[in-house]
Coordinates of N, CA and C in Angstrom, one line a residue:
Chain E
D1 N 0.9 -1.3 0.0 CA -0.2 0.2 -0.1 C 0.9 1.3 0.1
T2 N 0.6 2.1 -0.5 CA 1.2 3.6 -0.9 C 1.0 4.1 0.4
A3 N 1.9 4.5 0.9 CA 1.7 5.4 2.2 C 1.5 7.0 1.9
V4 N 1.9 7.9 1.0 CA 1.5 9.0 0.5 C 1.8 9.0 -0.8
S5 N 0.1 9.3 -1.3 CA 0.0 9.0 -2.6 C -0.7 10.7 -3.3
Q6 N -0.2 11.0 -4.2 CA -0.5 12.3 -4.8 C -1.4 11.6 -6.3
T7 N -2.5 12.4 -6.8 CA -3.1 12.5 -7.7 C -2.9 14.1 -8.7
P8 N -2.9 14.1 -9.5 CA -2.7 12.9 -10.6 C -0.5 13.3 -10.7
K9 N -0.2 12.2 -11.2 CA 1.5 12.4 -11.2 C 1.9 13.5 -12.3
Y10 N 1.1 13.6 -13.5 CA 1.7 14.3 -14.4 C 0.1 15.3 -14.7
L11 N 0.4 16.7 -14.9 CA -0.3 17.5 -15.0 C 0.1 18.5 -15.9
V12 N -0.7 18.8 -17.1 CA -0.1 19.4 -18.2 C -1.4 20.4 -18.8
T13 N -0.8 21.5 -18.5 CA -2.3 22.6 -18.5 C -1.7 23.8 -19.1
Q14 N -2.9 24.9 -19.7 CA -2.5 26.1 -20.1 C -2.5 27.1 -19.0
M15 N -1.5 28.1 -19.2 CA -1.6 29.4 -18.4 C -2.8 29.9 -18.4
G16 N -3.3 30.3 -16.9 CA -4.5 30.8 -16.8 C -5.5 29.7 -16.2
N17 N -5.4 28.6 -16.2 CA -6.0 27.4 -16.2 C -6.2 27.6 -14.2
D18 N -6.8 26.7 -13.8 CA -7.1 26.4 -12.7 C -6.9 24.9 -12.6
K19 N -6.2 24.1 -11.7 CA -5.9 22.9 -11.2 C -5.9 22.6 -9.8
S20 N -6.3 21.1 -9.3 CA -5.9 20.8 -8.2 C -5.3 19.5 -7.9
I21 N -4.3 19.9 -7.0 CA -3.5 18.0 -6.7 C -4.1 17.6 -5.5
K22 N -4.1 16.6 -5.6 CA -4.7 15.7 -4.2 C -3.8 14.8 -3.5
C23 N -3.6 14.8 -2.3 CA -2.6 14.0 -1.6 C -3.5 13.5 -0.1
E24 N -3.2 12.2 -0.4 CA -3.8 11.4 0.8 C -2.3 10.5 1.5
Q25 N -2.8 10.4 2.6 CA -1.7 9.4 3.5 C -2.4 8.4 4.5
N26 N -1.8 7.5 4.8 CA -2.4 6.2 5.2 C -1.9 5.8 6.3
L27 N -0.7 6.7 6.9 CA 0.5 6.2 7.8 C -0.4 6.5 9.3
G28 N -1.2 7.7 9.5 CA -2.1 7.9 10.4 C -1.0 9.6 11.3
H29 N -0.6 9.8 10.5 CA 0.2 11.0 10.8 C -0.5 12.3 11.1
D30 N 0.1 13.3 12.0 CA -0.7 14.2 12.2 C -0.4 15.7 11.3
T31 N 0.8 15.4 10.5 CA 1.3 16.5 10.1 C 1.5 16.5 8.7
M32 N 0.7 17.0 8.0 CA 1.3 16.9 6.4 C 2.0 18.1 5.8
Y33 N 2.4 18.2 4.5 CA 3.3 19.2 3.8 C 3.0 19.2 2.4
W34 N 3.2 20.5 1.7 CA 3.1 20.6 0.4 C 4.8 21.4 0.0
Y35 N 5.7 20.4 -0.8 CA 6.7 21.3 -1.3 C 6.7 21.7 -2.7
K36 N 7.4 22.5 -3.4 CA 7.4 23.0 -4.4 C 9.3 22.5 -5.0
Q37 N 9.3 21.8 -6.1 CA 10.8 21.7 -6.4 C 11.1 22.3 -7.9
D38 N 11.8 23.0 -8.1 CA 11.8 23.4 -9.5 C 12.7 23.0 -10.3
S39 N 13.4 23.6 -11.4 CA 14.2 23.0 -11.9 C 15.6 23.1 -11.9
K40 N 16.1 23.7 -10.3 CA 17.1 23.9 -10.0 C 17.4 22.6 -9.0
K41 N 16.3 22.2 -8.6 CA 16.3 20.9 -7.5 C 16.0 21.1 -6.2
F42 N 15.9 22.8 -5.6 CA 16.0 22.9 -4.7 C 14.6 22.7 -3.7
L43 N 14.6 22.1 -2.8 CA 13.3 21.8 -2.2 C 12.7 23.3 -1.2
K44 N 11.2 23.8 -1.4 CA 10.9 24.8 -0.9 C 9.7 24.4 -0.4
I45 N 9.8 24.5 0.9 CA 8.1 24.2 1.7 C 7.2 25.5 1.4
M46 N 5.8 25.0 1.3 CA 5.0 26.1 0.9 C 4.0 26.0 1.8
F47 N 3.4 24.8 2.5 CA 2.5 24.8 3.2 C 2.5 23.9 4.4
S48 N 1.9 23.7 5.7 CA 2.0 22.6 6.5 C 0.6 22.6 7.4
Y49 N 0.3 21.4 7.5 CA -1.3 21.1 8.5 C -0.9 20.4 9.4
N50 N -1.1 20.7 10.9 CA -0.8 19.7 12.0 C -2.4 19.6 12.0
N51 N -2.9 18.4 12.4 CA -4.4 18.2 12.8 C -5.4 19.4 12.2
K52 N -5.3 19.4 10.7 CA -6.0 20.1 10.1 C -5.7 21.7 10.4
E53 N -4.8 22.3 10.8 CA -4.4 23.7 11.3 C -3.3 23.8 10.5
L54 N -3.6 25.1 9.9 CA -2.4 25.5 8.9 C -1.3 25.9 9.8
I55 N -0.1 25.6 9.8 CA 0.8 25.8 10.8 C 2.0 26.5 9.8
I56 N 2.7 26.5 8.7 CA 3.3 26.8 7.7 C 2.6 27.3 6.7
N57 N 2.8 28.8 6.7 CA 2.1 29.5 5.6 C 3.2 30.4 4.7
E58 N 4.5 29.7 3.9 CA 5.2 30.4 3.3 C 4.9 31.5 2.7
T59 N 5.9 32.3 2.1 CA 5.5 33.4 1.0 C 5.2 32.5 -0.5
V60 N 3.9 32.5 -0.7 CA 3.8 31.7 -2.0 C 2.8 32.8 -2.2
P61 N 2.2 32.6 -3.8 CA 1.2 33.7 -4.5 C 0.1 33.1 -3.7
N62 N -0.9 34.3 -3.6 CA -2.2 33.7 -2.8 C -3.2 32.9 -3.9
R63 N -2.7 32.5 -5.2 CA -3.3 31.8 -6.2 C -3.3 30.4 -5.7
F64 N -2.4 30.0 -4.7 CA -2.2 29.2 -4.2 C -2.9 28.6 -2.9
S65 N -3.9 27.6 -2.8 CA -4.6 27.3 -1.7 C -4.8 26.3 -1.4
P66 N -4.5 25.8 0.0 CA -4.5 24.3 0.6 C -5.6 24.2 1.1
K67 N -6.1 23.0 1.3 CA -7.4 22.7 1.7 C -7.0 21.2 2.8
S68 N -7.4 21.2 4.0 CA -7.2 20.0 4.7 C -8.7 19.6 5.1
P69 N -9.0 18.4 4.4 CA -10.7 18.1 5.1 C -10.5 17.5 6.3
D70 N -9.5 16.6 6.2 CA -9.2 15.8 7.7 C -7.7 15.8 7.6
K71 N -7.5 15.1 8.7 CA -6.0 14.6 9.0 C -5.3 14.0 8.2
A72 N -5.9 13.1 6.9 CA -5.2 12.1 6.2 C -5.3 12.5 4.6
H73 N -5.6 13.9 4.7 CA -5.6 14.7 3.4 C -5.3 16.2 3.4
L74 N -4.8 16.4 2.2 CA -4.3 17.9 1.9 C -4.0 18.1 0.5
N75 N -5.0 18.7 0.1 CA -5.0 18.9 -1.4 C -4.6 20.6 -1.6
L76 N -4.0 20.7 -2.5 CA -3.8 22.0 -3.2 C -4.5 22.3 -4.4
H77 N -4.9 23.5 -4.3 CA -5.6 24.1 -5.6 C -4.8 25.3 -6.1
I78 N -4.4 25.5 -7.2 CA -4.0 26.5 -8.0 C -4.5 27.4 -8.7
N79 N -4.9 28.5 -8.7 CA -5.9 29.3 -9.9 C -5.0 30.1 -10.7
S80 N -5.5 30.4 -11.8 CA -4.5 31.4 -13.0 C -3.2 30.7 -13.0
L81 N -3.1 29.8 -13.8 CA -1.8 29.3 -13.6 C -0.9 30.0 -14.6
E82 N 0.5 30.1 -14.2 CA 1.3 31.0 -14.6 C 2.8 29.7 -15.0
L83 N 3.7 30.2 -16.0 CA 4.7 29.6 -16.6 C 5.3 29.2 -15.3
G84 N 5.8 30.0 -14.4 CA 6.7 30.0 -13.4 C 6.4 29.1 -12.5
D85 N 5.0 28.6 -12.7 CA 4.4 27.5 -11.8 C 4.8 25.9 -12.1
S86 N 5.5 25.9 -13.5 CA 6.1 24.8 -13.6 C 7.0 24.3 -12.8
A87 N 6.9 23.0 -12.0 CA 7.6 22.4 -11.4 C 7.2 21.2 -10.9
V88 N 8.1 20.3 -9.7 CA 7.2 19.2 -9.0 C 7.0 19.3 -7.6
Y89 N 5.6 18.7 -7.5 CA 5.1 19.2 -6.1 C 4.9 17.7 -5.5
F90 N 5.2 18.2 -4.5 CA 5.8 16.8 -3.6 C 4.7 17.1 -2.4
C91 N 4.0 16.3 -1.9 CA 3.0 16.1 -0.9 C 4.2 15.4 0.3
A92 N 4.3 15.7 1.4 CA 4.6 14.7 2.8 C 3.7 14.9 4.0
S93 N 4.2 14.1 4.6 CA 3.6 13.8 6.0 C 4.7 13.3 6.9
S94 N 4.4 13.7 8.3 CA 5.0 13.1 9.2 C 4.1 12.8 10.7
Q95 N 4.6 11.9 11.4 CA 4.0 12.0 12.8 C 3.4 12.6 13.5
N96 N 4.6 13.6 13.7 CA 4.4 15.2 14.1 C 5.2 16.0 13.4
R97 N 5.3 17.2 14.2 CA 5.8 18.5 13.5 C 7.4 18.0 13.6
D98 N 7.9 17.3 14.5 CA 9.1 17.4 15.0 C 9.7 15.9 14.6
Q99 N 9.0 15.2 13.5 CA 9.2 13.8 13.2 C 9.7 13.6 11.5
P100 N 10.2 12.5 11.2 CA 10.9 12.9 9.8 C 9.8 12.6 8.8
Q101 N 9.5 13.0 7.7 CA 8.9 13.4 6.9 C 9.0 12.3 5.8
H102 N 7.6 11.7 5.1 CA 7.4 10.9 4.0 C 7.0 11.4 2.8
F103 N 7.7 11.5 1.9 CA 7.2 11.7 0.7 C 6.6 11.2 -0.3
G104 N 5.5 11.5 -0.8 CA 4.7 11.0 -2.1 C 5.3 11.0 -3.2
D105 N 4.9 10.6 -4.4 CA 5.8 10.5 -5.6 C 6.3 11.6 -6.6
G106 N 4.9 13.0 -5.9 CA 5.5 13.8 -6.8 C 4.4 14.1 -7.7
T107 N 4.3 15.3 -8.1 CA 3.3 15.7 -9.7 C 3.8 16.6 -10.2
R108 N 4.3 16.5 -11.2 CA 4.9 17.2 -12.6 C 4.2 18.0 -13.1
L109 N 4.3 19.5 -12.9 CA 3.2 20.1 -12.9 C 4.0 21.3 -14.3
S110 N 3.5 20.7 -15.5 CA 3.9 21.6 -16.9 C 3.0 22.4 -17.4
I111 N 3.0 23.9 -17.5 CA 2.5 25.1 -18.2 C 2.8 25.1 -19.2
L112 N 1.8 25.0 -20.5 CA 2.3 25.5 -21.5 C 1.6 26.9 -21.9
Chain V
Q1 N 18.7 34.3 9.0 CA 18.4 33.3 8.1 C 18.8 32.3 8.0
K2 N 18.4 31.3 8.8 CA 18.9 29.9 8.7 C 19.2 29.3 7.7
E3 N 20.5 28.4 7.5 CA 21.1 27.7 6.3 C 21.3 26.4 6.6
V4 N 21.1 25.5 5.7 CA 22.0 24.2 5.5 C 22.9 24.1 4.4
E5 N 24.4 24.2 4.7 CA 25.1 24.1 4.0 C 25.5 22.6 3.2
Q6 N 25.3 22.4 1.6 CA 25.9 21.2 1.4 C 27.1 21.7 -0.1
N7 N 28.1 20.9 -0.3 CA 28.9 20.9 -1.3 C 28.0 20.2 -2.7
S8 N 27.6 20.8 -3.5 CA 26.5 20.4 -4.9 C 27.3 19.4 -5.3
G9 N 28.8 19.2 -5.3 CA 29.3 17.9 -6.2 C 29.4 18.4 -7.8
P10 N 29.5 17.4 -8.3 CA 29.3 15.7 -8.0 C 30.7 15.4 -7.5
L11 N 30.2 14.6 -6.4 CA 31.0 13.9 -5.7 C 31.5 12.6 -6.8
S12 N 32.7 12.1 -6.8 CA 32.5 10.6 -7.7 C 33.9 9.6 -6.8
V13 N 32.8 8.8 -6.6 CA 33.5 7.8 -5.6 C 33.6 6.2 -6.1
P14 N 34.8 5.6 -6.3 CA 34.9 4.4 -7.1 C 33.6 2.9 -6.2
E15 N 33.3 2.1 -7.1 CA 32.8 1.5 -6.4 C 33.4 0.6 -5.5
G16 N 32.5 0.1 -4.2 CA 33.6 -0.7 -3.2 C 33.9 0.4 -2.2
A17 N 34.3 1.9 -2.6 CA 35.1 2.8 -1.7 C 33.9 3.4 -0.4
I18 N 34.3 4.2 0.2 CA 33.9 5.3 1.2 C 33.6 6.3 0.7
A19 N 32.0 6.6 0.6 CA 31.4 7.8 0.1 C 31.2 8.8 1.5
S20 N 31.5 9.7 1.7 CA 31.5 10.8 2.6 C 30.7 12.3 2.2
L21 N 29.8 12.3 3.0 CA 28.7 13.7 2.6 C 28.7 14.2 3.5
N22 N 29.2 15.5 3.1 CA 29.3 16.7 4.7 C 28.0 17.5 4.3
C23 N 27.6 18.3 5.7 CA 26.8 19.6 6.1 C 26.6 19.8 7.0
T24 N 27.0 21.6 7.0 CA 27.0 22.2 8.0 C 25.5 23.1 8.3
Y25 N 25.4 23.7 9.5 CA 24.0 23.9 9.9 C 24.3 25.4 10.5
S26 N 23.5 26.4 10.4 CA 23.9 27.7 11.1 C 23.1 27.8 12.6
D27 N 22.1 27.2 12.8 CA 21.2 27.1 14.0 C 22.1 26.4 14.8
R28 N 22.6 27.1 16.2 CA 23.5 26.0 17.1 C 22.1 25.2 17.9
G29 N 21.0 25.6 18.0 CA 20.1 25.5 18.9 C 19.3 24.0 17.8
S30 N 19.5 23.5 16.8 CA 19.0 22.6 16.4 C 19.1 21.1 16.9
Q31 N 18.4 20.4 16.9 CA 18.2 18.9 17.9 C 18.1 17.7 16.5
S32 N 17.2 18.1 15.6 CA 17.0 16.8 14.9 C 17.9 17.4 13.5
F33 N 18.3 16.2 12.8 CA 18.9 16.1 11.4 C 18.3 14.7 10.4
F34 N 18.5 15.0 9.3 CA 17.8 13.8 8.4 C 18.6 14.1 7.1
W35 N 18.8 12.8 6.8 CA 19.6 12.6 5.4 C 18.7 11.8 4.8
Y36 N 18.3 12.4 3.5 CA 17.5 12.0 2.5 C 18.3 11.4 1.5
R37 N 18.0 10.9 0.4 CA 17.9 10.0 -0.8 C 17.2 10.6 -2.1
Q38 N 17.5 11.2 -3.2 CA 16.5 11.3 -4.2 C 17.5 11.1 -5.5
Y39 N 16.5 10.0 -6.2 CA 17.4 9.5 -7.3 C 16.5 10.6 -8.5
S40 N 17.0 10.9 -9.6 CA 16.6 11.3 -10.5 C 15.5 11.2 -10.9
G41 N 14.3 12.1 -10.9 CA 12.8 12.0 -11.2 C 12.3 11.4 -9.9
K42 N 12.6 11.0 -8.8 CA 11.9 10.6 -7.8 C 11.7 11.4 -6.8
S43 N 10.6 11.1 -5.8 CA 10.9 11.7 -4.6 C 12.0 11.6 -3.6
P44 N 11.6 12.4 -2.7 CA 13.1 12.4 -1.6 C 12.6 11.0 -0.7
E45 N 13.6 10.2 -0.2 CA 13.4 8.9 0.4 C 14.4 9.1 1.9
L46 N 13.8 8.8 3.3 CA 14.6 8.9 4.5 C 15.5 8.2 4.5
I47 N 16.7 8.4 4.8 CA 17.9 7.5 4.9 C 17.9 7.2 6.3
M48 N 18.4 8.5 6.8 CA 19.0 8.2 8.3 C 18.3 9.5 9.1
S49 N 18.0 9.5 10.3 CA 17.8 10.4 11.2 C 19.0 10.2 12.7
I50 N 19.2 11.6 13.2 CA 20.0 11.6 13.8 C 20.0 12.5 14.8
Y51 N 19.8 12.7 16.4 CA 19.3 13.3 17.0 C 20.7 13.8 18.4
S52 N 21.2 12.6 18.1 CA 22.7 12.9 19.6 C 23.9 13.0 18.9
N53 N 24.8 13.7 19.6 CA 25.8 13.6 19.0 C 26.9 12.0 19.0
G54 N 27.3 11.9 18.3 CA 28.0 10.7 17.8 C 27.9 10.2 16.6
D55 N 28.2 8.9 16.5 CA 27.7 7.7 15.2 C 26.2 6.9 15.6
K56 N 25.4 7.2 14.6 CA 24.7 6.0 14.2 C 24.7 5.1 12.7
E57 N 24.6 4.0 13.0 CA 24.7 3.0 12.1 C 23.8 2.5 11.7
D58 N 23.5 2.0 10.0 CA 21.8 1.4 9.8 C 22.7 0.9 8.2
G59 N 23.2 -0.2 8.5 CA 23.8 -1.1 7.3 C 24.7 -0.8 6.9
R60 N 24.9 -0.2 5.8 CA 26.2 0.2 4.7 C 25.9 2.1 5.5
F61 N 25.0 2.6 5.9 CA 25.3 4.0 6.1 C 25.6 4.2 7.8
T62 N 26.4 5.4 8.2 CA 26.3 5.9 9.3 C 26.2 7.1 9.0
A63 N 25.5 7.7 10.1 CA 25.4 9.5 10.4 C 26.2 9.6 11.6
Q64 N 27.0 10.8 11.1 CA 27.6 11.2 12.2 C 27.5 12.9 12.8
L65 N 26.9 13.0 13.9 CA 26.8 14.2 14.5 C 27.8 15.1 15.1
N66 N 28.1 16.5 15.2 CA 29.1 16.9 15.7 C 28.1 18.5 15.9
K67 N 27.5 18.5 17.5 CA 26.9 19.9 17.6 C 27.7 20.9 18.2
A68 N 28.6 20.6 18.5 CA 29.5 21.8 18.8 C 30.4 22.3 17.4
S69 N 30.6 21.6 16.7 CA 30.8 21.9 15.3 C 30.1 22.4 14.2
Q70 N 28.9 21.9 14.6 CA 27.6 22.4 13.8 C 27.8 21.7 12.2
Y71 N 27.9 20.2 12.6 CA 28.1 19.9 11.0 C 27.5 18.2 11.4
V72 N 27.3 17.7 10.3 CA 26.5 16.4 9.9 C 26.7 15.8 9.1
S73 N 27.3 14.6 9.3 CA 27.7 13.9 7.8 C 27.4 12.6 7.4
L74 N 27.2 12.0 6.6 CA 26.7 10.6 6.4 C 27.8 10.0 5.0
L75 N 28.1 8.6 6.1 CA 29.1 8.0 5.2 C 28.5 6.3 4.8
I76 N 28.8 6.2 3.6 CA 28.2 5.3 2.6 C 29.6 4.1 2.3
R77 N 29.3 3.0 3.0 CA 30.4 1.9 3.0 C 29.9 1.2 2.0
D78 N 31.3 0.5 0.9 CA 30.9 -0.3 0.3 C 29.8 0.2 -0.8
S79 N 30.3 1.5 -1.3 CA 29.6 1.9 -2.4 C 28.9 1.1 -3.7
Q80 N 27.9 1.5 -3.9 CA 27.5 0.4 -5.3 C 26.9 1.2 -6.4
P81 N 26.9 1.1 -7.5 CA 26.4 1.9 -8.6 C 25.1 2.5 -8.0
S82 N 24.3 1.7 -7.3 CA 22.8 1.9 -7.1 C 22.5 3.2 -6.3
D83 N 23.9 3.7 -5.5 CA 24.0 4.6 -4.4 C 24.1 5.9 -5.3
S84 N 24.3 5.9 -6.4 CA 24.1 7.0 -7.0 C 22.9 8.0 -7.3
A85 N 22.9 9.0 -6.7 CA 21.9 9.9 -6.7 C 22.2 11.4 -6.0
T86 N 21.3 12.0 -5.4 CA 21.6 13.4 -4.7 C 21.0 12.9 -3.5
Y87 N 22.0 13.2 -2.5 CA 21.6 13.4 -0.8 C 21.5 14.4 -0.3
L88 N 20.2 14.7 0.3 CA 19.7 16.0 0.8 C 19.9 16.1 2.4
C89 N 20.3 17.0 3.1 CA 20.7 17.2 4.4 C 19.4 18.2 4.9
A90 N 18.9 18.0 5.9 CA 17.5 18.9 6.1 C 17.6 18.6 7.7
V91 N 17.4 19.7 8.3 CA 17.5 20.2 10.0 C 16.3 20.8 10.2
I92 N 15.8 20.5 11.4 CA 14.6 21.1 12.0 C 14.9 22.5 12.3
D93 N 13.8 23.2 12.0 CA 14.1 24.7 12.8 C 13.1 24.7 13.6
M94 N 13.2 24.8 14.7 CA 12.3 24.7 16.1 C 11.5 26.0 16.2
D95 N 12.4 27.2 15.8 CA 11.9 28.4 15.5 C 10.7 29.0 14.9
S96 N 10.7 27.8 13.9 CA 9.6 28.3 12.9 C 8.7 27.1 12.6
N97 N 7.9 26.7 13.7 CA 6.9 25.7 13.7 C 7.7 24.7 13.0
Y98 N 9.0 24.1 13.7 CA 9.6 22.7 13.3 C 9.6 22.8 11.6
Q99 N 9.5 23.3 10.5 CA 9.7 23.4 9.2 C 11.1 22.8 9.1
L100 N 11.6 22.1 8.1 CA 12.8 21.6 7.6 C 13.6 22.5 6.8
I101 N 14.7 22.7 7.4 CA 15.6 23.8 6.5 C 16.3 22.7 5.9
W102 N 16.3 22.6 4.6 CA 16.9 22.0 3.5 C 18.4 22.4 2.9
G103 N 19.2 21.6 3.0 CA 20.7 21.9 2.0 C 20.2 21.7 0.4
A104 N 21.0 22.2 -0.4 CA 20.9 22.2 -2.1 C 20.9 20.8 -2.4
G105 N 21.8 19.8 -1.5 CA 22.0 18.2 -2.1 C 23.2 18.3 -2.7
T106 N 24.0 17.2 -2.5 CA 25.1 16.8 -3.2 C 25.0 15.7 -3.9
K107 N 25.4 15.9 -5.4 CA 24.9 14.6 -6.2 C 26.3 13.6 -5.9
L108 N 26.0 12.1 -5.8 CA 27.2 11.7 -5.6 C 27.1 10.5 -6.8
I109 N 28.0 10.1 -7.3 CA 28.4 9.1 -8.3 C 29.1 8.2 -8.1
I110 N 28.8 7.0 -8.1 CA 29.3 5.6 -8.1 C 30.0 5.2 -9.2
K111 N 31.1 5.3 -9.4 CA 31.6 4.6 -10.7 C 32.4 3.3 -10.4
P112 N 31.5 2.6 -11.5 CA 31.8 1.1 -11.2 C 33.4 0.5 -11.9

């Protein structure tokens, strides 16, 4: 069974569209994260939720909005997609905030 | 601005030799340290976590932590071509809701 699963794995879309990425973890973890990894391969934290509460909200455009309907799910909605949004987006989870994080396989977003 | 620094490499090591990867961090109060491995096109995978000064061994991997000198290292014994990947060092920042501060990664190449 996949511990942290993201859908879709690939997302190709045009500028200006709105898209969502879904993430689910079956590890029973309390904390979930969204990261962006661009072409330079640097991992950048975007958001983190602990028990459905937003605890990390880094400087990202407000076109990006996370939603956590329950502890096992953290979705990412992106409005008005721009070329610079092209990247790999990783979801991760951890038992608690100070525990190691476990990553999903990533969603490769390409903006045409 | 808290930082984690790694040599970007590539670090080239002959098969069967010991690969030594190093990481320094700026926050003297840091308590939790992680090494992740990321194959090209894949997600980061947790290899080791270390919290106390000294060595921690797991199979062919040994993590070493020296809090006084603010460095953490990863040794890979009997290096195999399958160890070729980018190795990411990450440190928890307790002052920022326990978010991980990531190094840029060291690319390791094991030559047969």
